[in-house]
mmCIF file of C-alpha atoms in Angstrom:
data_model
loop_
_atom_site.group_PDB
_atom_site.id
_atom_site.type_symbol
_atom_site.label_atom_id
_atom_site.label_comp_id
_atom_site.label_asym_id
_atom_site.label_seq_id
_atom_site.Cartn_x
_atom_site.Cartn_y
_atom_site.Cartn_z
ATOM 1 C CA MET A 1264 -45.488 -33.518 -70.572
ATOM 2 C CA ASP A 1265 -42.385 -31.307 -70.773
ATOM 3 C CA GLY A 1266 -42.143 -31.807 -74.506
ATOM 4 C CA LYS A 1267 -41.317 -35.488 -74.134
ATOM 5 C CA LYS A 1268 -43.087 -37.913 -76.405
ATOM 6 C CA ILE A 1269 -44.526 -40.863 -74.552
ATOM 7 C CA GLY A 1270 -44.533 -44.012 -76.656
ATOM 8 C CA MET A 1271 -47.479 -46.359 -76.854
ATOM 9 C CA LYS A 1272 -47.431 -49.208 -74.369
ATOM 10 C CA PRO A 1273 -49.348 -52.153 -75.824
ATOM 11 C CA ILE A 1274 -50.984 -54.749 -73.622
ATOM 12 C CA LYS A 1275 -49.202 -58.084 -73.650
ATOM 13 C CA ARG A 1276 -51.428 -60.575 -75.422
ATOM 14 C CA TYR A 1277 -50.112 -63.657 -73.610
ATOM 15 C CA GLU A 1278 -48.619 -64.482 -70.256
ATOM 16 C CA LYS A 1279 -45.040 -65.706 -70.328
ATOM 17 C CA ILE A 1280 -42.911 -67.124 -67.545
ATOM 18 C CA GLU A 1281 -40.353 -64.499 -66.597
ATOM 19 C CA ARG A 1282 -36.998 -65.987 -65.667
ATOM 20 C CA LYS A 1283 -34.866 -64.150 -63.157
ATOM 21 C CA PRO A 1284 -31.253 -64.141 -64.324
ATOM 22 C CA PRO A 1285 -28.462 -65.163 -61.938
ATOM 23 C CA LYS A 1286 -26.820 -62.505 -59.815
ATOM 24 C CA GLY A 1287 -24.791 -60.026 -61.826
ATOM 25 C CA TYR A 1288 -26.920 -60.119 -65.006
ATOM 26 C CA ASP A 1289 -29.577 -57.612 -66.080
ATOM 27 C CA SER A 1290 -31.592 -60.088 -68.141
ATOM 28 C CA ALA A 1291 -31.818 -63.752 -69.042
ATOM 29 C CA ASN A 1292 -30.480 -62.931 -72.498
ATOM 30 C CA ASP A 1293 -27.418 -61.215 -71.022
ATOM 31 C CA PHE A 1294 -26.806 -64.320 -68.936
ATOM 32 C CA PHE A 1295 -27.097 -66.747 -71.837
ATOM 33 C CA GLU A 1296 -24.888 -64.576 -74.025
ATOM 34 C CA ALA A 1297 -22.197 -64.539 -71.354
ATOM 35 C CA VAL A 1298 -22.407 -68.309 -70.922
ATOM 36 C CA PHE A 1299 -22.316 -68.825 -74.683
ATOM 37 C CA MET A 1300 -19.284 -66.616 -75.175
ATOM 38 C CA ASP A 1301 -17.296 -68.303 -72.393
ATOM 39 C CA LYS A 1302 -15.340 -70.960 -74.300
ATOM 40 C CA ASP A 1303 -14.221 -72.631 -71.063
ATOM 41 C CA MET A 1304 -17.770 -73.178 -69.827
ATOM 42 C CA ILE A 1305 -18.795 -76.804 -69.280
ATOM 43 C CA TRP A 1306 -22.156 -77.055 -70.970
ATOM 44 C CA MET A 1307 -24.523 -79.146 -68.797
ATOM 45 C CA GLY A 1308 -27.513 -76.807 -68.697
ATOM 46 C CA GLN A 1309 -29.367 -77.178 -72.001
ATOM 47 C CA ASN A 1310 -29.322 -80.918 -72.848
ATOM 48 C CA THR A 1311 -27.304 -80.189 -75.975
ATOM 49 C CA ASN A 1312 -25.097 -82.821 -77.578
ATOM 50 C CA HIS A 1313 -21.402 -81.999 -78.081
ATOM 51 C CA LEU A 1314 -20.221 -85.465 -79.107
ATOM 52 C CA VAL A 1315 -21.022 -85.695 -82.837
ATOM 53 C CA GLY A 1316 -17.987 -85.547 -85.128
ATOM 54 C CA ASP A 1317 -17.448 -83.304 -88.144
ATOM 55 C CA VAL A 1318 -19.697 -84.996 -90.697
ATOM 56 C CA ILE A 1319 -22.714 -82.742 -90.096
ATOM 57 C CA ALA A 1320 -20.569 -79.626 -89.722
ATOM 58 C CA ASP A 1321 -18.792 -80.399 -93.002
ATOM 59 C CA ALA A 1322 -22.122 -80.679 -94.837
ATOM 60 C CA MET A 1323 -23.260 -77.310 -93.502
ATOM 61 C CA ALA A 1324 -19.883 -75.714 -94.259
ATOM 62 C CA SER A 1325 -20.098 -76.948 -97.842
ATOM 63 C CA CYS A 1326 -23.529 -75.350 -98.172
ATOM 64 C CA VAL A 1327 -22.088 -72.052 -96.961
ATOM 65 C CA LEU A 1328 -18.997 -72.187 -99.188
ATOM 66 C CA GLU A 1329 -21.161 -72.861 -102.236
ATOM 67 C CA LYS A 1330 -23.358 -69.907 -101.236
ATOM 68 C CA GLU A 1331 -26.512 -71.987 -101.375
ATOM 69 C CA TYR A 1332 -27.851 -69.721 -98.629
ATOM 70 C CA CYS A 1333 -28.341 -66.967 -101.229
ATOM 71 C CA LYS A 1334 -31.436 -68.833 -102.442
ATOM 72 C CA TYR A 1335 -34.689 -69.580 -100.664
ATOM 73 C CA PRO A 1336 -35.157 -73.304 -100.057
ATOM 74 C CA PRO A 1337 -38.400 -75.065 -101.030
ATOM 75 C CA PRO A 1338 -41.067 -73.574 -98.729
ATOM 76 C CA GLU A 1339 -41.955 -76.953 -97.203
ATOM 77 C CA GLY A 1340 -38.446 -78.366 -97.179
ATOM 78 C CA PHE A 1341 -36.378 -80.754 -99.263
ATOM 79 C CA SER A 1342 -38.244 -83.950 -100.119
ATOM 80 C CA GLU A 1343 -35.100 -85.997 -99.426
ATOM 81 C CA LEU A 1344 -34.971 -84.743 -95.855
ATOM 82 C CA LYS A 1345 -38.633 -85.515 -95.252
ATOM 83 C CA LYS A 1346 -38.196 -89.047 -96.569
ATOM 84 C CA LEU A 1347 -35.175 -89.573 -94.335
ATOM 85 C CA ILE A 1348 -37.164 -88.455 -91.282
ATOM 86 C CA LEU A 1349 -39.939 -90.931 -92.100
ATOM 87 C CA ASN A 1350 -37.370 -93.697 -92.562
ATOM 88 C CA ASP A 1351 -35.755 -92.836 -89.230
ATOM 89 C CA LEU A 1352 -39.110 -93.224 -87.492
ATOM 90 C CA GLY A 1353 -40.145 -96.270 -89.482
ATOM 91 C CA PHE A 1354 -43.199 -94.443 -90.850
ATOM 92 C CA GLU A 1355 -44.718 -94.596 -94.311
ATOM 93 C CA ASP A 1356 -48.140 -92.998 -94.710
ATOM 94 C CA PHE A 1357 -47.521 -89.732 -92.898
ATOM 95 C CA GLU A 1358 -46.732 -86.151 -93.842
ATOM 96 C CA VAL A 1359 -43.680 -84.268 -92.558
ATOM 97 C CA PHE A 1360 -43.681 -80.527 -91.975
ATOM 98 C CA LEU A 1361 -40.281 -78.965 -91.283
ATOM 99 C CA THR A 1362 -39.983 -76.193 -88.711
ATOM 100 C CA ALA A 1363 -37.370 -73.909 -87.155
ATOM 101 C CA GLY A 1364 -36.716 -76.338 -84.321
ATOM 102 C CA ALA A 1365 -39.132 -78.656 -82.521
ATOM 103 C CA THR A 1366 -40.257 -75.711 -80.374
ATOM 104 C CA GLU A 1367 -41.889 -74.119 -83.417
ATOM 105 C CA SER A 1368 -43.592 -77.449 -84.145
ATOM 106 C CA LEU A 1369 -45.043 -77.433 -80.633
ATOM 107 C CA TYR A 1370 -46.363 -73.906 -81.013
ATOM 108 C CA LEU A 1371 -47.929 -74.593 -84.403
ATOM 109 C CA CYS A 1372 -49.663 -77.717 -83.104
ATOM 110 C CA MET A 1373 -51.259 -75.759 -80.251
ATOM 111 C CA HIS A 1374 -52.247 -72.867 -82.492
ATOM 112 C CA ALA A 1375 -53.783 -75.046 -85.182
ATOM 113 C CA LEU A 1376 -55.659 -77.601 -83.083
ATOM 114 C CA LEU A 1377 -56.776 -76.077 -79.777
ATOM 115 C CA GLU A 1378 -59.980 -74.116 -79.196
ATOM 116 C CA PRO A 1379 -60.895 -71.738 -76.339
ATOM 117 C CA GLU A 1380 -63.118 -74.328 -74.627
ATOM 118 C CA ASP A 1381 -60.498 -77.120 -74.678
ATOM 119 C CA ASN A 1382 -58.204 -78.393 -71.977
ATOM 120 C CA VAL A 1383 -54.838 -80.097 -72.284
ATOM 121 C CA ILE A 1384 -53.178 -82.690 -70.048
ATOM 122 C CA THR A 1385 -49.438 -82.512 -69.421
ATOM 123 C CA CYS A 1386 -47.130 -83.211 -66.489
ATOM 124 C CA ASP A 1387 -45.038 -81.431 -63.884
ATOM 125 C CA PRO A 1388 -42.034 -81.726 -64.013
ATOM 126 C CA GLY A 1389 -41.896 -81.368 -67.770
ATOM 127 C CA TYR A 1390 -40.948 -79.086 -70.629
ATOM 128 C CA LEU A 1391 -43.017 -76.144 -69.401
ATOM 129 C CA ILE A 1392 -42.901 -74.179 -72.651
ATOM 130 C CA ILE A 1393 -45.359 -76.671 -74.169
ATOM 131 C CA GLY A 1394 -47.905 -75.840 -71.500
ATOM 132 C CA THR A 1395 -47.222 -72.130 -72.000
ATOM 133 C CA PHE A 1396 -48.066 -72.472 -75.690
ATOM 134 C CA ALA A 1397 -51.173 -74.547 -74.975
ATOM 135 C CA ASP A 1398 -52.394 -71.975 -72.470
ATOM 136 C CA ARG A 1399 -52.516 -69.342 -75.222
ATOM 137 C CA PHE A 1400 -55.150 -71.217 -77.190
ATOM 138 C CA ALA A 1401 -56.975 -73.538 -74.752
ATOM 139 C CA ASP A 1402 -59.086 -72.829 -71.693
ATOM 140 C CA GLU A 1403 -56.967 -74.845 -69.253
ATOM 141 C CA VAL A 1404 -53.696 -76.743 -69.027
ATOM 142 C CA LYS A 1405 -53.786 -79.515 -66.429
ATOM 143 C CA TYR A 1406 -50.324 -80.016 -64.956
ATOM 144 C CA VAL A 1407 -50.441 -83.492 -63.412
ATOM 145 C CA PRO A 1408 -47.893 -83.875 -60.555
ATOM 146 C CA ILE A 1409 -45.611 -86.846 -61.289
ATOM 147 C CA TYR A 1410 -42.602 -86.311 -59.024
ATOM 148 C CA ASN A 1411 -43.021 -89.435 -56.889
ATOM 149 C CA GLU A 1412 -42.086 -93.113 -56.837
ATOM 150 C CA GLU A 1413 -45.697 -94.325 -56.883
ATOM 151 C CA ASN A 1414 -46.019 -93.561 -60.595
ATOM 152 C CA ASP A 1415 -42.326 -94.066 -61.424
ATOM 153 C CA TYR A 1416 -41.853 -90.318 -61.937
ATOM 154 C CA LYS A 1417 -43.908 -90.268 -65.129
ATOM 155 C CA LEU A 1418 -47.350 -89.476 -66.504
ATOM 156 C CA THR A 1419 -49.101 -92.840 -66.426
ATOM 157 C CA PRO A 1420 -52.189 -93.873 -68.421
ATOM 158 C CA GLN A 1421 -54.048 -94.091 -65.108
ATOM 159 C CA LEU A 1422 -53.192 -90.491 -64.236
ATOM 160 C CA VAL A 1423 -54.367 -89.392 -67.673
ATOM 161 C CA ARG A 1424 -57.681 -91.189 -67.252
ATOM 162 C CA GLU A 1425 -58.160 -89.560 -63.844
ATOM 163 C CA ASN A 1426 -57.736 -86.107 -65.398
ATOM 164 C CA LEU A 1427 -59.768 -86.593 -68.564
ATOM 165 C CA ASP A 1428 -63.086 -84.813 -69.030
ATOM 166 C CA GLU A 1429 -65.429 -83.918 -71.877
ATOM 167 C CA ASN A 1430 -63.324 -80.876 -72.789
ATOM 168 C CA THR A 1431 -59.950 -82.626 -73.004
ATOM 169 C CA LYS A 1432 -58.591 -82.128 -76.511
ATOM 170 C CA MET A 1433 -54.944 -83.153 -76.223
ATOM 171 C CA ILE A 1434 -52.543 -85.243 -74.149
ATOM 172 C CA ILE A 1435 -48.917 -84.132 -74.197
ATOM 173 C CA LEU A 1436 -46.431 -86.962 -73.866
ATOM 174 C CA ILE A 1437 -42.750 -86.003 -73.644
ATOM 175 C CA ASP A 1438 -40.893 -89.265 -74.179
ATOM 176 C CA PRO A 1439 -38.186 -89.525 -72.861
ATOM 177 C CA LEU A 1440 -39.173 -86.837 -70.399
ATOM 178 C CA ASN A 1441 -37.236 -83.614 -69.930
ATOM 179 C CA PRO A 1442 -36.001 -83.261 -67.149
ATOM 180 C CA LEU A 1443 -36.284 -86.693 -65.494
ATOM 181 C CA GLY A 1444 -35.252 -88.985 -68.340
ATOM 182 C CA VAL A 1445 -38.109 -91.476 -67.860
ATOM 183 C CA CYS A 1446 -39.336 -93.398 -70.884
ATOM 184 C CA TYR A 1447 -42.467 -95.423 -71.634
ATOM 185 C CA THR A 1448 -42.895 -99.147 -72.127
ATOM 186 C CA GLU A 1449 -44.651 -100.529 -75.184
ATOM 187 C CA ASP A 1450 -47.684 -101.475 -73.070
ATOM 188 C CA GLU A 1451 -47.925 -97.934 -71.728
ATOM 189 C CA ILE A 1452 -47.653 -96.493 -75.225
ATOM 190 C CA LYS A 1453 -50.427 -98.819 -76.426
ATOM 191 C CA GLU A 1454 -52.654 -97.715 -73.562
ATOM 192 C CA PHE A 1455 -52.053 -94.030 -74.274
ATOM 193 C CA ALA A 1456 -52.969 -94.737 -77.891
ATOM 194 C CA GLN A 1457 -56.169 -96.464 -76.793
ATOM 195 C CA ILE A 1458 -57.110 -93.503 -74.591
ATOM 196 C CA ALA A 1459 -56.679 -91.135 -77.545
ATOM 197 C CA ILE A 1460 -58.784 -93.334 -79.829
ATOM 198 C CA GLU A 1461 -61.549 -93.938 -77.267
ATOM 199 C CA ASN A 1462 -61.920 -90.252 -76.491
ATOM 200 C CA ASP A 1463 -61.291 -88.889 -79.997
ATOM 201 C CA ILE A 1464 -58.486 -86.595 -78.839
ATOM 202 C CA TYR A 1465 -55.001 -85.703 -80.008
ATOM 203 C CA LEU A 1466 -51.859 -87.159 -78.513
ATOM 204 C CA LEU A 1467 -48.787 -85.019 -79.014
ATOM 205 C CA HIS A 1468 -45.745 -87.292 -78.767
ATOM 206 C CA ASP A 1469 -42.543 -85.266 -78.336
ATOM 207 C CA VAL A 1470 -39.696 -87.691 -79.117
ATOM 208 C CA THR A 1471 -36.835 -85.187 -78.977
ATOM 209 C CA TYR A 1472 -34.622 -87.496 -76.868
ATOM 210 C CA LYS A 1473 -35.669 -90.872 -78.310
ATOM 211 C CA ASP A 1474 -32.209 -91.804 -79.606
ATOM 212 C CA PHE A 1475 -30.709 -91.716 -76.115
ATOM 213 C CA ALA A 1476 -33.252 -94.259 -74.821
ATOM 214 C CA ARG A 1477 -32.401 -97.893 -74.269
ATOM 215 C CA GLU A 1478 -35.730 -98.795 -75.895
ATOM 216 C CA HIS A 1479 -38.365 -96.530 -77.429
ATOM 217 C CA PHE A 1480 -41.857 -96.939 -78.914
ATOM 218 C CA LEU A 1481 -44.008 -94.605 -81.010
ATOM 219 C CA VAL A 1482 -47.656 -93.829 -80.304
ATOM 220 C CA ALA A 1483 -48.293 -93.222 -83.993
ATOM 221 C CA ASP A 1484 -47.799 -96.950 -84.613
ATOM 222 C CA TYR A 1485 -50.938 -97.599 -82.538
ATOM 223 C CA ALA A 1486 -53.053 -94.445 -82.964
ATOM 224 C CA PRO A 1487 -51.987 -93.024 -86.336
ATOM 225 C CA GLU A 1488 -55.067 -90.840 -86.837
ATOM 226 C CA ASN A 1489 -54.728 -89.141 -83.438
ATOM 227 C CA THR A 1490 -50.992 -88.613 -83.069
ATOM 228 C CA LEU A 1491 -48.671 -85.701 -83.757
ATOM 229 C CA THR A 1492 -45.033 -86.760 -83.521
ATOM 230 C CA VAL A 1493 -42.652 -83.890 -82.794
ATOM 231 C CA TYR A 1494 -39.095 -84.504 -84.004
ATOM 232 C CA SER A 1495 -35.910 -82.588 -83.205
ATOM 233 C CA PHE A 1496 -32.400 -82.331 -84.643
ATOM 234 C CA SER A 1497 -31.148 -80.352 -81.647
ATOM 235 C CA LYS A 1498 -30.149 -83.264 -79.427
ATOM 236 C CA ILE A 1499 -28.799 -86.508 -80.900
ATOM 237 C CA PHE A 1500 -27.611 -84.627 -84.016
ATOM 238 C CA GLY A 1501 -26.044 -81.810 -81.976
ATOM 239 C CA MET A 1502 -27.737 -79.102 -84.065
ATOM 240 C CA ALA A 1503 -29.419 -76.974 -81.386
ATOM 241 C CA GLY A 1504 -28.010 -73.696 -82.683
ATOM 242 C CA VAL A 1505 -29.249 -74.026 -86.268
ATOM 243 C CA ARG A 1506 -32.905 -74.598 -85.314
ATOM 244 C CA ILE A 1507 -34.486 -77.385 -87.306
ATOM 245 C CA GLY A 1508 -37.216 -79.833 -86.356
ATOM 246 C CA ALA A 1509 -40.448 -81.294 -87.684
ATOM 247 C CA VAL A 1510 -43.961 -82.404 -86.897
ATOM 248 C CA ILE A 1511 -45.184 -85.645 -88.448
ATOM 249 C CA SER A 1512 -48.848 -86.592 -88.726
ATOM 250 C CA THR A 1513 -51.694 -87.347 -91.146
ATOM 251 C CA ASP A 1514 -52.065 -85.226 -94.240
ATOM 252 C CA TYR A 1515 -55.216 -83.486 -92.959
ATOM 253 C CA ILE A 1516 -53.660 -82.599 -89.601
ATOM 254 C CA ILE A 1517 -50.564 -81.241 -91.341
ATOM 255 C CA GLU A 1518 -52.789 -79.185 -93.648
ATOM 256 C CA ALA A 1519 -54.388 -77.597 -90.578
ATOM 257 C CA ILE A 1520 -50.935 -76.806 -89.185
ATOM 258 C CA LYS A 1521 -49.816 -75.240 -92.464
ATOM 259 C CA ASN A 1522 -52.760 -72.873 -92.174
ATOM 260 C CA VAL A 1523 -51.183 -71.081 -89.180
ATOM 261 C CA VAL A 1524 -47.589 -71.006 -90.421
ATOM 262 C CA VAL A 1525 -45.824 -67.638 -90.476
ATOM 263 C CA ASN A 1526 -42.463 -68.799 -91.831
ATOM 264 C CA ASP A 1527 -43.735 -69.708 -95.309
ATOM 265 C CA LEU A 1528 -40.382 -69.121 -97.029
ATOM 266 C CA GLY A 1529 -38.840 -72.306 -95.735
ATOM 267 C CA VAL A 1530 -36.566 -73.606 -92.995
ATOM 268 C CA ASN A 1531 -32.872 -72.659 -92.794
ATOM 269 C CA ILE A 1532 -31.218 -74.204 -95.849
ATOM 270 C CA ILE A 1533 -27.876 -74.717 -94.076
ATOM 271 C CA ALA A 1534 -29.608 -76.652 -91.313
ATOM 272 C CA GLN A 1535 -31.424 -78.807 -93.875
ATOM 273 C CA TYR A 1536 -28.144 -79.835 -95.488
ATOM 274 C CA GLY A 1537 -26.761 -80.739 -92.075
ATOM 275 C CA ALA A 1538 -29.913 -82.680 -91.182
ATOM 276 C CA ILE A 1539 -29.785 -84.681 -94.394
ATOM 277 C CA LYS A 1540 -26.163 -85.665 -93.796
ATOM 278 C CA GLY A 1541 -26.885 -86.444 -90.162
ATOM 279 C CA LEU A 1542 -29.653 -88.872 -91.068
ATOM 280 C CA GLN A 1543 -27.605 -90.415 -93.881
ATOM 281 C CA THR A 1544 -24.689 -91.143 -91.530
ATOM 282 C CA LYS A 1545 -26.486 -91.693 -88.211
ATOM 283 C CA ASP A 1546 -25.623 -95.390 -88.026
ATOM 284 C CA GLU A 1547 -21.927 -94.524 -88.269
ATOM 285 C CA TRP A 1548 -21.713 -92.350 -85.131
ATOM 286 C CA MET A 1549 -24.801 -92.774 -82.971
ATOM 287 C CA ASP A 1550 -23.593 -95.830 -81.028
ATOM 288 C CA GLU A 1551 -20.458 -93.990 -79.927
ATOM 289 C CA VAL A 1552 -22.471 -90.970 -78.785
ATOM 290 C CA ARG A 1553 -24.789 -93.218 -76.786
ATOM 291 C CA GLU A 1554 -21.892 -95.159 -75.266
ATOM 292 C CA ILE A 1555 -20.149 -91.993 -74.054
ATOM 293 C CA THR A 1556 -23.431 -90.602 -72.752
ATOM 294 C CA PHE A 1557 -24.228 -93.742 -70.757
ATOM 295 C CA HIS A 1558 -20.692 -93.788 -69.341
ATOM 296 C CA ASN A 1559 -20.931 -90.131 -68.304
ATOM 297 C CA GLN A 1560 -24.245 -90.793 -66.601
ATOM 298 C CA LYS A 1561 -22.648 -93.631 -64.633
ATOM 299 C CA LEU A 1562 -19.853 -91.340 -63.429
ATOM 300 C CA ILE A 1563 -22.402 -88.846 -62.110
ATOM 301 C CA LYS A 1564 -24.314 -91.641 -60.391
ATOM 302 C CA GLU A 1565 -21.143 -92.843 -58.644
ATOM 303 C CA THR A 1566 -20.427 -89.312 -57.455
ATOM 304 C CA VAL A 1567 -23.945 -88.691 -56.150
ATOM 305 C CA ASP A 1568 -24.070 -92.028 -54.323
ATOM 306 C CA LYS A 1569 -21.161 -90.941 -52.133
ATOM 307 C CA ILE A 1570 -22.969 -87.832 -50.830
ATOM 308 C CA ASP A 1571 -25.426 -88.070 -47.934
ATOM 309 C CA GLY A 1572 -28.853 -86.534 -48.527
ATOM 310 C CA ILE A 1573 -28.450 -86.345 -52.330
ATOM 311 C CA PHE A 1574 -30.035 -88.841 -54.709
ATOM 312 C CA LEU A 1575 -31.097 -89.509 -58.303
ATOM 313 C CA PRO A 1576 -34.879 -90.033 -58.525
ATOM 314 C CA VAL A 1577 -34.471 -91.726 -61.918
ATOM 315 C CA TYR A 1578 -31.520 -93.923 -62.823
ATOM 316 C CA PRO A 1579 -30.607 -94.936 -65.397
ATOM 317 C CA SER A 1580 -32.031 -92.088 -67.410
ATOM 318 C CA ASP A 1581 -33.212 -92.760 -70.954
ATOM 319 C CA ALA A 1582 -32.244 -89.273 -72.068
ATOM 320 C CA ASN A 1583 -29.068 -87.212 -72.059
ATOM 321 C CA MET A 1584 -30.129 -85.468 -68.866
ATOM 322 C CA MET A 1585 -31.342 -86.306 -65.361
ATOM 323 C CA VAL A 1586 -32.109 -84.583 -62.092
ATOM 324 C CA ILE A 1587 -30.190 -84.629 -58.812
ATOM 325 C CA ASP A 1588 -32.499 -84.195 -55.813
ATOM 326 C CA VAL A 1589 -30.839 -81.983 -53.184
ATOM 327 C CA SER A 1590 -33.900 -81.224 -51.054
ATOM 328 C CA GLU A 1591 -32.992 -83.561 -48.180
ATOM 329 C CA ALA A 1592 -29.694 -81.701 -47.824
ATOM 330 C CA GLY A 1593 -31.534 -78.392 -47.437
ATOM 331 C CA ILE A 1594 -29.854 -76.916 -50.496
ATOM 332 C CA ASN A 1595 -31.506 -74.433 -52.839
ATOM 333 C CA PRO A 1596 -31.017 -75.631 -56.461
ATOM 334 C CA LYS A 1597 -30.709 -72.074 -57.761
ATOM 335 C CA GLU A 1598 -27.916 -71.324 -55.305
ATOM 336 C CA LEU A 1599 -26.272 -74.588 -56.309
ATOM 337 C CA SER A 1600 -26.434 -73.755 -60.019
ATOM 338 C CA GLU A 1601 -24.980 -70.284 -59.359
ATOM 339 C CA TYR A 1602 -22.178 -71.782 -57.255
ATOM 340 C CA LEU A 1603 -21.267 -74.196 -60.071
ATOM 341 C CA LEU A 1604 -21.524 -71.412 -62.638
ATOM 342 C CA GLU A 1605 -18.778 -69.516 -60.820
ATOM 343 C CA ARG A 1606 -16.651 -72.592 -61.454
ATOM 344 C CA GLU A 1607 -17.618 -72.508 -65.147
ATOM 345 C CA ILE A 1608 -20.085 -75.386 -64.974
ATOM 346 C CA PHE A 1609 -23.463 -74.482 -66.468
ATOM 347 C CA THR A 1610 -26.353 -76.512 -64.993
ATOM 348 C CA ARG A 1611 -30.054 -75.728 -64.571
ATOM 349 C CA GLU A 1612 -32.104 -75.289 -61.399
ATOM 350 C CA GLY A 1613 -35.397 -77.141 -61.083
ATOM 351 C CA GLU A 1614 -37.712 -74.149 -61.483
ATOM 352 C CA TYR A 1615 -36.989 -74.152 -65.217
ATOM 353 C CA THR A 1616 -38.872 -77.444 -65.624
ATOM 354 C CA SER A 1617 -41.293 -77.499 -62.703
ATOM 355 C CA LYS A 1618 -43.746 -75.132 -61.057
ATOM 356 C CA LEU A 1619 -44.412 -77.564 -58.207
ATOM 357 C CA PHE A 1620 -41.076 -79.253 -57.508
ATOM 358 C CA GLY A 1621 -38.461 -76.825 -58.779
ATOM 359 C CA ASP A 1622 -37.039 -76.295 -55.297
ATOM 360 C CA LYS A 1623 -36.026 -79.949 -55.041
ATOM 361 C CA TYR A 1624 -33.569 -80.666 -57.829
ATOM 362 C CA LEU A 1625 -30.781 -79.625 -60.160
ATOM 363 C CA ARG A 1626 -30.938 -80.786 -63.777
ATOM 364 C CA VAL A 1627 -27.708 -81.816 -65.489
ATOM 365 C CA SER A 1628 -27.062 -83.013 -69.019
ATOM 366 C CA TYR A 1629 -24.051 -85.101 -69.946
ATOM 367 C CA SER A 1630 -23.677 -85.582 -73.720
ATOM 368 C CA ILE A 1631 -20.359 -83.760 -73.482
ATOM 369 C CA PRO A 1632 -16.741 -84.985 -73.409
ATOM 370 C CA THR A 1633 -16.015 -87.267 -70.460
ATOM 371 C CA ASN A 1634 -13.138 -85.127 -69.200
ATOM 372 C CA GLU A 1635 -15.642 -82.327 -68.594
ATOM 373 C CA ILE A 1636 -17.923 -84.683 -66.672
ATOM 374 C CA GLU A 1637 -14.924 -85.591 -64.531
ATOM 375 C CA VAL A 1638 -14.535 -81.893 -63.655
ATOM 376 C CA PHE A 1639 -18.201 -81.795 -62.622
ATOM 377 C CA CYS A 1640 -17.744 -84.918 -60.513
ATOM 378 C CA GLU A 1641 -14.853 -83.224 -58.727
ATOM 379 C CA GLU A 1642 -16.606 -79.895 -58.164
ATOM 380 C CA PHE A 1643 -20.118 -81.094 -57.315
ATOM 381 C CA PRO A 1644 -19.261 -82.612 -53.887
ATOM 382 C CA LYS A 1645 -17.365 -79.428 -53.011
ATOM 383 C CA ALA A 1646 -20.418 -77.378 -53.915
ATOM 384 C CA ILE A 1647 -22.693 -79.474 -51.726
ATOM 385 C CA GLU A 1648 -20.292 -79.208 -48.798
ATOM 386 C CA ALA A 1649 -19.907 -75.441 -49.165
ATOM 387 C CA LEU A 1650 -23.654 -74.788 -49.398
ATOM 388 C CA ARG A 1651 -24.433 -77.076 -46.487
ATOM 389 C CA LYS A 1652 -22.178 -74.955 -44.304
ATOM 390 C CA ASN A 1653 -24.370 -71.955 -45.047
#
């Protein structure tokens, strides 16, 4: 071995989707670091919200200046924050468990509740990381295709019933849905709840984008014993970078989740201060954020409508993102996203949110200043024209 020590190469325990970075980058992390560090980049690729004023930032800055971060927070979070989350949802008799972002909540739910013989129902397109987590602990993840007009581009109760079997343990409902922005009616929510009750299964209700919806309903109001509600501060509160979220459910389900927790020293104390202030002041700024977001969405719609072969499958969207279908124009979404990136507009190709339909669409988010959306609306038609020529 020429005197060289060969290190151990452990077997990877789980499969993970490997993302190929855009041209010119060695890894996905290198790409995201470059995008992050570019202060001129128009941020339309991660559904983040850049419209909240300084009130949350000021609360977090105060925490830092007072050096509260030198102490560990309560291991299960500040009771005031948990009460505010329940009030925001209109819940009373539920437990709240704080996590380092809603993504950690999703992982903990899968780890705590799924068994090797179980299967899980979710949809494609969707937030694929949920299925990735489920696949680590269950036997099968059923990705139900929903990218068509017949079912209004969403996972319907009928589709769920068609995919249920004796081993189904959980239904995953992303509402509003990343990436399409579809939302569920109250009747649909009631029917999902009934399915969960009838079959004695869990319904994971991810409500990350609920505050952007024109109208929103909660499954836990109709199936409280079966539902896990996953809550995020990343989007409407604009706190994606400080990683705070929660899962809300019955006390015995939360106890099961606590049993698999690794981070037992508490959630980021700076983020908790920001979250408390965000919930305390939400009524003061949320309407303005929603108004700007709806206006930005309308500008994108007007731009897309002028381009032949390009369309919005879902409009209006009930989230701060939507997809632009470019398949009829013969354009590759990845090439489109790379073209826009060269013009400092960060968007996301479809493969990030779909295994089956990722070659059809580009996902864009628009909870950013309107002047930046206007730049996108100017550059997007040029991109389509340039790529069509190729």
